[in-house]
């Protein structure tokens, strides 16, 4: 099914018909496919919604750059227009950014939130990263000024060498959006989350390190933290059976 808002076309699936609503907010680049078991487990007793963000899965990317606030406003209107009241939010990685904004400055009422290895804290650059970034920018300027005939080919080669995996796998029209998203630090919002939050984290997560979990846990007054000592950034896939039981107990309190 598709939801249309302004120039966005958002693909989503609705599974089950329970009284309580669950909204799943996937990570960057993820689609409903990786949440198949979670959806099947909860659709018997809940109404589960999951969507493809613009640019991923079946949702086309709009003809403009986006910020994290654009994503959040789109999903806020999705919730309002489809009358999805007081949902339980299950968010992974990038989805945690959206859930944080929804439940704070956009003032969407949520029953509970489950944060799994979420993003939102901008890491401090190490000296080596800072130098690498400076070299990339200098080379980029040099190519733009002095290599006009082979500019695009050289810039693409430069991006592949210096860009992250996520950055290099994106189409050209989404690169600015990616930079907008990852450069937005949401640290100041966590303290304003009022709903009960359960944090699930992998101790070996290198994308959103465990220190982020401790910081968020400290900032959110009504929050709890579960750490899987051998878990990575995809704890919910590594420990699927355990995660299902944890989510169920958290929802039922």
Coordinates of C-alpha atoms in Angstrom, one line a residue:
X1 CA 0.0 0.0 0.0
X2 CA 1.1 3.6 -0.6
X3 CA 0.6 6.7 1.5
X4 CA 1.0 10.1 -0.3
X5 CA 2.0 13.3 1.3
X6 CA 3.1 16.4 -0.6
X7 CA 5.6 15.0 -3.2
X8 CA 6.3 11.8 -1.2
X9 CA 5.1 8.4 -2.0
X10 CA 5.6 6.1 1.0
X11 CA 5.2 2.3 0.7
X12 CA 4.0 0.5 3.8
X13 CA 2.5 -2.7 5.0
X14 CA -0.2 -3.3 7.6
X15 CA -0.3 -6.7 9.2
X16 CA -2.8 -8.0 11.7
X17 CA -5.8 -6.3 13.3
X18 CA -5.2 -6.1 17.0
X19 CA -6.3 -3.1 19.1
X20 CA -2.8 -1.9 19.9
X21 CA -0.6 -0.6 17.1
X22 CA 3.1 -1.4 16.6
X23 CA 5.2 0.9 14.3
X24 CA 8.5 -0.5 13.1
X25 CA 11.1 2.0 12.0
X26 CA 13.9 0.2 10.2
X27 CA 17.5 1.3 9.9
X28 CA 19.1 3.2 7.0
X29 CA 18.8 1.1 3.9
X30 CA 16.8 -1.6 5.6
X31 CA 13.3 -2.7 4.4
X32 CA 10.5 -4.7 5.9
X33 CA 12.3 -7.9 4.8
X34 CA 14.7 -8.0 7.7
X35 CA 11.8 -7.6 10.2
X36 CA 9.9 -10.6 8.8
X37 CA 10.0 -12.6 12.0
X38 CA 9.1 -9.7 14.3
X39 CA 6.1 -8.9 12.1
X40 CA 4.9 -12.5 12.0
X41 CA 5.3 -12.9 15.7
X42 CA 3.2 -9.9 16.7
X43 CA 0.6 -9.7 13.9
X44 CA -1.6 -12.2 15.7
X45 CA -2.3 -9.8 18.6
X46 CA -1.4 -6.4 17.3
X47 CA -1.7 -4.3 14.2
X48 CA 1.9 -3.9 12.9
X49 CA 2.9 -1.2 10.5
X50 CA 6.3 -1.1 8.7
X51 CA 7.4 1.1 5.9
X52 CA 10.1 1.7 3.3
X53 CA 11.8 5.1 3.7
X54 CA 12.0 7.3 0.5
X55 CA 14.8 6.0 -1.6
X56 CA 14.6 2.4 -0.3
X57 CA 12.5 -0.6 -1.1
X58 CA 9.3 0.4 -2.9
X59 CA 9.4 4.1 -1.9
X60 CA 10.7 6.4 -4.6
X61 CA 13.1 9.2 -3.6
X62 CA 11.6 12.7 -4.1
X63 CA 13.2 15.2 -6.4
X64 CA 14.9 17.1 -3.6
X65 CA 17.3 16.6 -0.7
X66 CA 15.9 15.5 2.7
X67 CA 16.9 16.0 6.3
X68 CA 16.1 13.9 9.3
X69 CA 13.3 16.3 10.1
X70 CA 11.7 15.7 6.7
X71 CA 11.7 12.0 7.4
X72 CA 10.1 12.6 10.8
X73 CA 7.5 15.0 9.6
X74 CA 6.5 12.6 6.8
X75 CA 6.0 9.8 9.3
X76 CA 4.2 12.1 11.7
X77 CA 1.6 12.8 9.0
X78 CA 1.5 9.1 8.1
X79 CA 0.5 8.4 11.7
X80 CA -2.1 11.2 11.9
X81 CA -3.7 10.5 8.5
X82 CA -4.0 6.7 9.1
X83 CA -5.2 7.3 12.7
X84 CA -2.4 5.3 14.2
X85 CA -2.8 6.4 17.8
X86 CA -0.4 5.9 20.7
X87 CA 1.8 3.3 18.9
X88 CA 4.4 1.1 20.4
X89 CA 7.6 2.0 18.4
X90 CA 10.3 -0.6 17.6
X91 CA 13.3 1.3 16.1
X92 CA 16.6 0.1 14.8
X93 CA 19.6 2.4 14.1
X94 CA 18.4 5.2 11.8
X95 CA 14.9 4.5 12.9
X96 CA 15.8 5.7 16.4
X97 CA 16.6 9.1 15.0
X98 CA 13.1 9.4 13.6
X99 CA 11.5 8.0 16.8
X100 CA 13.4 10.5 18.9
X101 CA 12.2 13.5 16.9
X102 CA 8.6 12.1 16.7
X103 CA 8.3 11.7 20.5
X104 CA 9.9 15.1 21.4
X105 CA 9.7 18.1 19.2
X106 CA 6.9 16.7 17.0
X107 CA 5.0 15.7 20.1
X108 CA 3.6 12.4 18.8
X109 CA 2.2 10.4 21.7
X110 CA 3.6 6.9 22.0
X111 CA 2.9 4.2 24.4
X112 CA 6.4 2.7 24.6
X113 CA 9.6 2.6 22.5
X114 CA 12.1 -0.1 21.9
X115 CA 15.4 1.2 20.7
X116 CA 17.8 -1.3 19.2
X117 CA 21.3 -0.1 18.5
X118 CA 19.9 3.3 17.5
X119 CA 21.7 6.2 15.9
X120 CA 21.5 9.9 16.9
X121 CA 24.7 10.8 18.5
X122 CA 27.3 12.3 16.2
X123 CA 30.7 10.7 17.0
X124 CA 33.7 12.9 17.7
X125 CA 36.2 12.7 14.8
X126 CA 39.5 11.2 15.6
X127 CA 42.6 13.0 14.3
X128 CA 43.1 10.4 11.6
X129 CA 39.5 10.9 10.4
X130 CA 40.0 14.7 10.4
X131 CA 43.1 14.5 8.3
X132 CA 41.4 12.0 5.9
X133 CA 38.5 14.4 5.5
X134 CA 40.8 17.4 4.8
X135 CA 42.7 15.4 2.1
X136 CA 39.4 14.4 0.5
X137 CA 38.1 18.0 0.4
X138 CA 41.4 19.3 -1.1
X139 CA 41.5 16.6 -3.8
X140 CA 37.9 17.3 -4.6
X141 CA 38.6 21.0 -5.1
X142 CA 41.6 20.2 -7.2
X143 CA 39.6 17.9 -9.5
X144 CA 36.7 20.4 -9.8
X145 CA 39.1 23.2 -10.9
X146 CA 41.7 21.5 -13.0
X147 CA 40.1 18.3 -14.3
X148 CA 36.9 19.6 -15.9
X149 CA 37.0 17.1 -18.8
X150 CA 37.3 14.1 -16.6
X151 CA 35.6 15.6 -13.5
X152 CA 32.8 13.1 -12.9
X153 CA 34.9 10.0 -13.4
X154 CA 37.6 11.3 -11.1
X155 CA 35.1 12.4 -8.4
X156 CA 33.4 9.0 -8.4
X157 CA 36.8 7.3 -8.0
X158 CA 37.5 9.7 -5.1
X159 CA 34.2 9.0 -3.4
X160 CA 34.8 5.2 -3.6
X161 CA 38.2 5.6 -2.0
X162 CA 37.2 7.9 0.9
X163 CA 33.5 7.3 1.3
X164 CA 31.9 4.8 3.7
X165 CA 30.1 1.7 2.5
X166 CA 26.7 3.3 3.0
X167 CA 27.8 6.4 1.2
X168 CA 29.2 4.5 -1.8
X169 CA 26.2 2.3 -2.3
X170 CA 23.8 5.2 -2.5
X171 CA 22.6 6.7 -5.8
X172 CA 24.0 10.2 -6.6
X173 CA 20.7 12.0 -5.8
X174 CA 20.8 10.7 -2.2
X175 CA 24.3 11.6 -1.2
X176 CA 23.5 15.1 0.2
X177 CA 20.6 13.6 2.2
X178 CA 22.9 11.0 3.7
X179 CA 25.3 13.7 4.8
X180 CA 22.4 15.7 6.2
X181 CA 21.2 12.8 8.3
X182 CA 24.5 11.5 9.7
X183 CA 25.7 15.1 10.6
X184 CA 22.6 15.8 12.7
X185 CA 23.4 15.4 16.4
X186 CA 20.2 14.6 18.4
X187 CA 21.9 14.4 21.9
X188 CA 19.9 17.3 23.2
X189 CA 16.5 15.6 22.6
X190 CA 16.9 12.3 24.6
X191 CA 16.2 14.0 27.9
X192 CA 12.8 15.1 26.6
X193 CA 11.5 11.6 25.9
X194 CA 8.7 11.0 28.4
X195 CA 7.5 7.5 27.4
X196 CA 9.0 4.3 28.8
X197 CA 12.0 3.1 26.7
X198 CA 13.9 -0.2 26.5
X199 CA 17.3 -0.1 25.0
X200 CA 18.8 -3.2 23.4
X201 CA 22.4 -3.0 22.4
X202 CA 25.3 -5.1 21.2
X203 CA 28.5 -4.6 23.2
X204 CA 30.5 -5.1 19.9
X205 CA 28.5 -2.6 17.9
X206 CA 31.1 -0.4 16.0
X207 CA 28.5 1.7 14.1
X208 CA 26.7 2.9 17.2
X209 CA 29.1 2.1 20.1
X210 CA 27.9 0.9 23.5
X211 CA 28.9 4.3 25.1
X212 CA 26.0 5.8 23.2
X213 CA 23.6 3.3 24.9
X214 CA 24.9 4.3 28.4
X215 CA 24.5 8.0 27.5
X216 CA 21.0 7.6 26.2
X217 CA 20.0 5.4 29.1
X218 CA 21.2 8.1 31.5
X219 CA 19.3 10.9 29.6
X220 CA 15.9 9.1 29.3
X221 CA 14.4 9.1 32.8
X222 CA 12.2 6.1 32.3
X223 CA 14.5 3.8 30.4
X224 CA 16.2 0.4 30.8
X225 CA 19.2 -1.1 29.0
X226 CA 19.9 -4.7 28.0
X227 CA 23.3 -5.5 26.6
X228 CA 24.3 -8.6 24.6
X229 CA 28.0 -9.0 25.2
X230 CA 28.7 -10.6 21.8
X231 CA 26.1 -8.5 19.9
X232 CA 27.0 -6.3 17.0
X233 CA 24.9 -3.6 15.2
X234 CA 22.3 -6.1 14.3
X235 CA 21.5 -7.6 17.6
X236 CA 17.9 -8.2 16.7
X237 CA 19.0 -10.5 13.9
X238 CA 21.7 -12.3 15.9
X239 CA 19.5 -13.0 18.9
X240 CA 16.1 -13.1 17.2
X241 CA 14.3 -15.6 19.5
X242 CA 15.5 -13.8 22.6
X243 CA 14.6 -10.4 21.2
X244 CA 11.0 -11.5 20.4
X245 CA 10.5 -12.6 24.0
X246 CA 12.1 -9.4 25.4
X247 CA 9.8 -7.3 23.2
X248 CA 6.8 -9.2 24.2
X249 CA 7.5 -8.9 27.9
X250 CA 8.3 -5.2 27.5
X251 CA 5.0 -4.5 25.7
X252 CA 3.0 -6.5 28.3
X253 CA 5.0 -4.9 31.1

